[in-house]
Each structure stands twice: as structure tokens, then as C-alpha cells.
PDB file of N, CA and C in Angstrom:
ATOM      1  N   UNK A   1       0.829  -1.192   0.000  1.00 71.00           N
ATOM      2  CA  UNK A   1       0.000   0.000   0.000  1.00 71.00           C
ATOM      3  C   UNK A   1       0.870   1.250   0.000  1.00 71.00           C
ATOM      4  N   UNK A   2       0.379   2.249  -0.639  1.00 86.00           N
ATOM      5  CA  UNK A   2       1.098   3.521  -0.664  1.00 86.00           C
ATOM      6  C   UNK A   2       0.766   4.332   0.586  1.00 86.00           C
ATOM      7  N   UNK A   3       1.483   5.406   0.798  1.00 90.00           N
ATOM      8  CA  UNK A   3       1.330   6.197   2.023  1.00 90.00           C
ATOM      9  C   UNK A   3      -0.084   6.772   2.149  1.00 90.00           C
ATOM     10  N   UNK A   4      -0.646   7.267   1.057  1.00 91.00           N
ATOM     11  CA  UNK A   4      -1.983   7.858   1.114  1.00 91.00           C
ATOM     12  C   UNK A   4      -3.026   6.789   1.415  1.00 91.00           C
ATOM     13  N   UNK A   5      -2.853   5.606   0.845  1.00 91.00           N
ATOM     14  CA  UNK A   5      -3.787   4.509   1.124  1.00 91.00           C
ATOM     15  C   UNK A   5      -3.705   4.102   2.594  1.00 91.00           C
ATOM     16  N   UNK A   6      -2.505   4.056   3.153  1.00 91.00           N
ATOM     17  CA  UNK A   6      -2.350   3.726   4.571  1.00 91.00           C
ATOM     18  C   UNK A   6      -3.018   4.776   5.452  1.00 91.00           C
ATOM     19  N   UNK A   7      -2.934   6.039   5.070  1.00 91.00           N
ATOM     20  CA  UNK A   7      -3.587   7.090   5.833  1.00 91.00           C
ATOM     21  C   UNK A   7      -5.110   6.939   5.793  1.00 91.00           C
ATOM     22  N   UNK A   8      -5.671   6.580   4.635  1.00 90.00           N
ATOM     23  CA  UNK A   8      -7.114   6.377   4.541  1.00 90.00           C
ATOM     24  C   UNK A   8      -7.558   5.186   5.383  1.00 90.00           C
ATOM     25  N   UNK A   9      -6.806   4.107   5.339  1.00 89.00           N
ATOM     26  CA  UNK A   9      -7.149   2.934   6.153  1.00 89.00           C
ATOM     27  C   UNK A   9      -7.094   3.289   7.627  1.00 89.00           C
ATOM     28  N   UNK A  10      -6.071   4.017   8.033  1.00 88.00           N
ATOM     29  CA  UNK A  10      -5.938   4.428   9.427  1.00 88.00           C
ATOM     30  C   UNK A  10      -7.083   5.349   9.833  1.00 88.00           C
ATOM     31  N   UNK A  11      -7.453   6.263   8.963  1.00 88.00           N
ATOM     32  CA  UNK A  11      -8.542   7.187   9.262  1.00 88.00           C
ATOM     33  C   UNK A  11      -9.861   6.441   9.444  1.00 88.00           C
ATOM     34  N   UNK A  12     -10.156   5.519   8.568  1.00 87.00           N
ATOM     35  CA  UNK A  12     -11.413   4.768   8.652  1.00 87.00           C
ATOM     36  C   UNK A  12     -11.424   3.870   9.881  1.00 87.00           C
ATOM     37  N   UNK A  13     -10.334   3.171  10.135  1.00 85.00           N
ATOM     38  CA  UNK A  13     -10.294   2.270  11.291  1.00 85.00           C
ATOM     39  C   UNK A  13     -10.380   3.048  12.605  1.00 85.00           C
ATOM     40  N   UNK A  14      -9.701   4.163  12.699  1.00 86.00           N
ATOM     41  CA  UNK A  14      -9.751   4.968  13.923  1.00 86.00           C
ATOM     42  C   UNK A  14     -11.125   5.587  14.127  1.00 86.00           C
ATOM     43  N   UNK A  15     -11.772   5.980  13.034  1.00 86.00           N
ATOM     44  CA  UNK A  15     -13.098   6.581  13.141  1.00 86.00           C
ATOM     45  C   UNK A  15     -14.106   5.567  13.661  1.00 86.00           C
ATOM     46  N   UNK A  16     -14.090   4.355  13.116  1.00 81.00           N
ATOM     47  CA  UNK A  16     -15.032   3.333  13.560  1.00 81.00           C
ATOM     48  C   UNK A  16     -14.773   2.935  15.010  1.00 81.00           C
ATOM     49  N   UNK A  17     -13.512   2.846  15.405  1.00 81.00           N
ATOM     50  CA  UNK A  17     -13.193   2.482  16.782  1.00 81.00           C
ATOM     51  C   UNK A  17     -13.631   3.581  17.757  1.00 81.00           C
ATOM     52  N   UNK A  18     -13.403   4.820  17.392  1.00 82.00           N
ATOM     53  CA  UNK A  18     -13.810   5.903  18.291  1.00 82.00           C
ATOM     54  C   UNK A  18     -15.324   6.012  18.379  1.00 82.00           C
ATOM     55  N   UNK A  19     -16.030   5.738  17.290  1.00 81.00           N
ATOM     56  CA  UNK A  19     -17.495   5.730  17.345  1.00 81.00           C
ATOM     57  C   UNK A  19     -18.010   4.621  18.240  1.00 81.00           C
ATOM     58  N   UNK A  20     -17.363   3.473  18.190  1.00 78.00           N
ATOM     59  CA  UNK A  20     -17.786   2.358  19.040  1.00 78.00           C
ATOM     60  C   UNK A  20     -17.594   2.697  20.509  1.00 78.00           C
ATOM     61  N   UNK A  21     -16.524   3.392  20.840  1.00 78.00           N
ATOM     62  CA  UNK A  21     -16.285   3.768  22.229  1.00 78.00           C
ATOM     63  C   UNK A  21     -17.156   4.938  22.671  1.00 78.00           C
ATOM     64  N   UNK A  22     -17.479   5.832  21.757  1.00 80.00           N
ATOM     65  CA  UNK A  22     -18.211   7.039  22.120  1.00 80.00           C
ATOM     66  C   UNK A  22     -19.710   6.822  22.216  1.00 80.00           C
ATOM     67  N   UNK A  23     -20.239   5.750  21.650  1.00 78.00           N
ATOM     68  CA  UNK A  23     -21.687   5.566  21.642  1.00 78.00           C
ATOM     69  C   UNK A  23     -22.214   4.900  22.903  1.00 78.00           C
ATOM     70  N   UNK A  24     -21.346   4.381  23.745  1.00 75.00           N
ATOM     71  CA  UNK A  24     -21.806   3.760  24.987  1.00 75.00           C
ATOM     72  C   UNK A  24     -22.084   4.854  26.018  1.00 75.00           C
ATOM     73  N   UNK A  25     -23.309   4.901  26.552  1.00 80.00           N
ATOM     74  CA  UNK A  25     -23.626   5.975  27.493  1.00 80.00           C
ATOM     75  C   UNK A  25     -22.900   5.779  28.828  1.00 80.00           C
ATOM     76  N   UNK A  26     -22.459   6.873  29.460  1.00 77.00           N
ATOM     77  CA  UNK A  26     -21.788   6.756  30.762  1.00 77.00           C
ATOM     78  C   UNK A  26     -22.800   6.429  31.862  1.00 77.00           C
ATOM     79  N   UNK A  27     -22.345   5.714  32.858  1.00 83.00           N
ATOM     80  CA  UNK A  27     -23.200   5.380  33.992  1.00 83.00           C
ATOM     81  C   UNK A  27     -22.492   5.752  35.284  1.00 83.00           C
ATOM     82  N   UNK A  28     -23.272   5.941  36.321  1.00 86.00           N
ATOM     83  CA  UNK A  28     -22.700   6.250  37.629  1.00 86.00           C
ATOM     84  C   UNK A  28     -21.918   5.062  38.186  1.00 86.00           C
ATOM     85  N   UNK A  29     -22.324   3.870  37.793  1.00 86.00           N
ATOM     86  CA  UNK A  29     -21.651   2.658  38.277  1.00 86.00           C
ATOM     87  C   UNK A  29     -20.173   2.646  37.878  1.00 86.00           C
ATOM     88  N   UNK A  30     -19.859   3.156  36.689  1.00 80.00           N
ATOM     89  CA  UNK A  30     -18.466   3.202  36.250  1.00 80.00           C
ATOM     90  C   UNK A  30     -17.629   4.141  37.110  1.00 80.00           C
ATOM     91  N   UNK A  31     -18.230   5.236  37.564  1.00 82.00           N
ATOM     92  CA  UNK A  31     -17.495   6.180  38.400  1.00 82.00           C
ATOM     93  C   UNK A  31     -17.287   5.654  39.813  1.00 82.00           C
ATOM     94  N   UNK A  32     -18.194   4.822  40.283  1.00 89.00           N
ATOM     95  CA  UNK A  32     -18.106   4.318  41.655  1.00 89.00           C
ATOM     96  C   UNK A  32     -17.292   3.028  41.759  1.00 89.00           C
ATOM     97  N   UNK A  33     -16.983   2.418  40.629  1.00 86.00           N
ATOM     98  CA  UNK A  33     -16.238   1.154  40.635  1.00 86.00           C
ATOM     99  C   UNK A  33     -14.793   1.397  41.057  1.00 86.00           C
ATOM    100  N   UNK A  34     -14.284   0.518  41.911  1.00 88.00           N
ATOM    101  CA  UNK A  34     -12.893   0.635  42.362  1.00 88.00           C
ATOM    102  C   UNK A  34     -11.954   0.172  41.253  1.00 88.00           C
ATOM    103  N   UNK A  35     -10.755   0.760  41.181  1.00 87.00           N
ATOM    104  CA  UNK A  35      -9.805   0.343  40.143  1.00 87.00           C
ATOM    105  C   UNK A  35      -9.277  -1.064  40.404  1.00 87.00           C
ATOM    106  N   UNK A  36      -8.802  -1.686  39.362  1.00 84.00           N
ATOM    107  CA  UNK A  36      -8.229  -3.023  39.479  1.00 84.00           C
ATOM    108  C   UNK A  36      -6.854  -2.935  40.130  1.00 84.00           C
ATOM    109  N   UNK A  37      -6.502  -3.953  40.882  1.00 87.00           N
ATOM    110  CA  UNK A  37      -5.198  -3.982  41.523  1.00 87.00           C
ATOM    111  C   UNK A  37      -4.083  -4.329  40.554  1.00 87.00           C
ATOM    112  N   UNK A  38      -2.860  -4.071  40.967  1.00 89.00           N
ATOM    113  CA  UNK A  38      -1.712  -4.359  40.105  1.00 89.00           C
ATOM    114  C   UNK A  38      -1.458  -5.844  39.958  1.00 89.00           C
ATOM    115  N   UNK A  39      -1.884  -6.634  40.941  1.00 91.00           N
ATOM    116  CA  UNK A  39      -1.610  -8.069  40.888  1.00 91.00           C
ATOM    117  C   UNK A  39      -2.717  -8.854  40.176  1.00 91.00           C
ATOM    118  N   UNK A  40      -3.787  -8.188  39.772  1.00 89.00           N
ATOM    119  CA  UNK A  40      -4.853  -8.880  39.063  1.00 89.00           C
ATOM    120  C   UNK A  40      -4.493  -9.000  37.584  1.00 89.00           C
ATOM    121  N   UNK A  41      -4.890 -10.098  36.941  1.00 89.00           N
ATOM    122  CA  UNK A  41      -4.549 -10.260  35.522  1.00 89.00           C
ATOM    123  C   UNK A  41      -5.314  -9.276  34.639  1.00 89.00           C
ATOM    124  N   UNK A  42      -4.676  -8.887  33.537  1.00 88.00           N
ATOM    125  CA  UNK A  42      -5.293  -7.955  32.607  1.00 88.00           C
ATOM    126  C   UNK A  42      -6.437  -8.630  31.845  1.00 88.00           C
ATOM    127  N   UNK A  43      -6.244  -9.892  31.503  1.00 90.00           N
ATOM    128  CA  UNK A  43      -7.262 -10.661  30.783  1.00 90.00           C
ATOM    129  C   UNK A  43      -7.849 -11.681  31.754  1.00 90.00           C
ATOM    130  N   UNK A  44      -9.140 -11.564  32.005  1.00 90.00           N
ATOM    131  CA  UNK A  44      -9.806 -12.482  32.928  1.00 90.00           C
ATOM    132  C   UNK A  44     -10.037 -13.834  32.245  1.00 90.00           C
ATOM    133  N   UNK A  45     -10.290 -14.885  33.011  1.00 93.00           N
ATOM    134  CA  UNK A  45     -10.553 -16.190  32.393  1.00 93.00           C
ATOM    135  C   UNK A  45     -11.760 -16.173  31.454  1.00 93.00           C
ATOM    136  N   UNK A  46     -12.792 -15.429  31.808  1.00 94.00           N
ATOM    137  CA  UNK A  46     -13.958 -15.333  30.923  1.00 94.00           C
ATOM    138  C   UNK A  46     -13.595 -14.633  29.623  1.00 94.00           C
ATOM    139  N   UNK A  47     -12.808 -13.573  29.714  1.00 93.00           N
ATOM    140  CA  UNK A  47     -12.381 -12.854  28.524  1.00 93.00           C
ATOM    141  C   UNK A  47     -11.511 -13.741  27.637  1.00 93.00           C
ATOM    142  N   UNK A  48     -10.612 -14.506  28.247  1.00 95.00           N
ATOM    143  CA  UNK A  48      -9.754 -15.402  27.483  1.00 95.00           C
ATOM    144  C   UNK A  48     -10.572 -16.472  26.777  1.00 95.00           C
ATOM    145  N   UNK A  49     -11.573 -17.020  27.471  1.00 97.00           N
ATOM    146  CA  UNK A  49     -12.445 -18.027  26.853  1.00 97.00           C
ATOM    147  C   UNK A  49     -13.205 -17.431  25.668  1.00 97.00           C
ATOM    148  N   UNK A  50     -13.696 -16.217  25.808  1.00 95.00           N
ATOM    149  CA  UNK A  50     -14.414 -15.566  24.709  1.00 95.00           C
ATOM    150  C   UNK A  50     -13.500 -15.278  23.523  1.00 95.00           C
ATOM    151  N   UNK A  51     -12.280 -14.841  23.798  1.00 95.00           N
ATOM    152  CA  UNK A  51     -11.331 -14.554  22.723  1.00 95.00           C
ATOM    153  C   UNK A  51     -10.986 -15.832  21.965  1.00 95.00           C
ATOM    154  N   UNK A  52     -10.659 -16.893  22.695  1.00 97.00           N
ATOM    155  CA  UNK A  52     -10.312 -18.153  22.032  1.00 97.00           C
ATOM    156  C   UNK A  52     -11.499 -18.753  21.290  1.00 97.00           C
ATOM    157  N   UNK A  53     -12.683 -18.675  21.882  1.00 97.00           N
ATOM    158  CA  UNK A  53     -13.874 -19.204  21.219  1.00 97.00           C
ATOM    159  C   UNK A  53     -14.176 -18.463  19.934  1.00 97.00           C
ATOM    160  N   UNK A  54     -14.050 -17.152  19.954  1.00 96.00           N
ATOM    161  CA  UNK A  54     -14.312 -16.371  18.752  1.00 96.00           C
ATOM    162  C   UNK A  54     -13.248 -16.622  17.688  1.00 96.00           C
ATOM    163  N   UNK A  55     -11.996 -16.770  18.104  1.00 96.00           N
ATOM    164  CA  UNK A  55     -10.921 -17.060  17.145  1.00 96.00           C
ATOM    165  C   UNK A  55     -11.142 -18.412  16.482  1.00 96.00           C
ATOM    166  N   UNK A  56     -11.541 -19.412  17.256  1.00 97.00           N
ATOM    167  CA  UNK A  56     -11.818 -20.725  16.670  1.00 97.00           C
ATOM    168  C   UNK A  56     -12.999 -20.664  15.713  1.00 97.00           C
ATOM    169  N   UNK A  57     -14.022 -19.910  16.070  1.00 97.00           N
ATOM    170  CA  UNK A  57     -15.180 -19.757  15.193  1.00 97.00           C
ATOM    171  C   UNK A  57     -14.766 -19.096  13.869  1.00 97.00           C
ATOM    172  N   UNK A  58     -13.952 -18.048  13.948  1.00 96.00           N
ATOM    173  CA  UNK A  58     -13.505 -17.375  12.725  1.00 96.00           C
ATOM    174  C   UNK A  58     -12.652 -18.297  11.867  1.00 96.00           C
ATOM    175  N   UNK A  59     -11.775 -19.088  12.498  1.00 97.00           N
ATOM    176  CA  UNK A  59     -10.961 -20.041  11.738  1.00 97.00           C
ATOM    177  C   UNK A  59     -11.835 -21.082  11.058  1.00 97.00           C
ATOM    178  N   UNK A  60     -12.849 -21.558  11.753  1.00 97.00           N
ATOM    179  CA  UNK A  60     -13.763 -22.537  11.173  1.00 97.00           C
ATOM    180  C   UNK A  60     -14.471 -21.963   9.953  1.00 97.00           C
ATOM    181  N   UNK A  61     -14.947 -20.748  10.059  1.00 97.00           N
ATOM    182  CA  UNK A  61     -15.643 -20.113   8.928  1.00 97.00           C
ATOM    183  C   UNK A  61     -14.678 -19.875   7.770  1.00 97.00           C
ATOM    184  N   UNK A  62     -13.472 -19.400   8.066  1.00 96.00           N
ATOM    185  CA  UNK A  62     -12.501 -19.126   7.004  1.00 96.00           C
ATOM    186  C   UNK A  62     -12.104 -20.411   6.291  1.00 96.00           C
ATOM    187  N   UNK A  63     -11.816 -21.461   7.050  1.00 96.00           N
ATOM    188  CA  UNK A  63     -11.427 -22.722   6.420  1.00 96.00           C
ATOM    189  C   UNK A  63     -12.590 -23.369   5.674  1.00 96.00           C
ATOM    190  N   UNK A  64     -13.815 -23.143   6.132  1.00 96.00           N
ATOM    191  CA  UNK A  64     -14.977 -23.650   5.400  1.00 96.00           C
ATOM    192  C   UNK A  64     -15.077 -22.986   4.045  1.00 96.00           C
ATOM    193  N   UNK A  65     -14.880 -21.668   3.990  1.00 96.00           N
ATOM    194  CA  UNK A  65     -14.922 -20.974   2.714  1.00 96.00           C
ATOM    195  C   UNK A  65     -13.723 -21.305   1.847  1.00 96.00           C
ATOM    196  N   UNK A  66     -12.579 -21.550   2.459  1.00 94.00           N
ATOM    197  CA  UNK A  66     -11.356 -21.810   1.707  1.00 94.00           C
ATOM    198  C   UNK A  66     -11.368 -23.184   1.056  1.00 94.00           C
ATOM    199  N   UNK A  67     -11.836 -24.175   1.795  1.00 90.00           N
ATOM    200  CA  UNK A  67     -11.820 -25.544   1.262  1.00 90.00           C
ATOM    201  C   UNK A  67     -13.196 -25.976   0.844  1.00 90.00           C
TER     202      UNK A  67
END
């Protein structure tokens, strides 16, 4: 890709990501929640299970279309 094409891709990807973050309404619960400790893992077991499950699902769909 050329430099201008990379800038357009970056602009579109950043715009969609910022819209996704900006459309969630703020709640009082978020302000009252205590911060996470330094010794707690960044990725929780539930989050890891969801990430791996979604990755396997995407691989299954891609390989189904490929073969």
C-alpha cells in the first residue's frame, strides 16, 4: 500500500473504533467502581475463553470458505 492509502485505512479504522467507544452511554456505576489492583490479571478467564472461542469460530468459517 502507498502512504496515502495507509492514511485512509488508518482514518477509517480509527473513526469506527472511536465511534464504538463514544456511543456507549456513561453510567454512575463506572465512576463508583474501584480500580483493578496491580496483581490482578489484565485478561480475565472469561475474557480469554471468549477470545479463544471467537478465534476458533472465525478459523472454522474461514477454512470452510477456503476448502
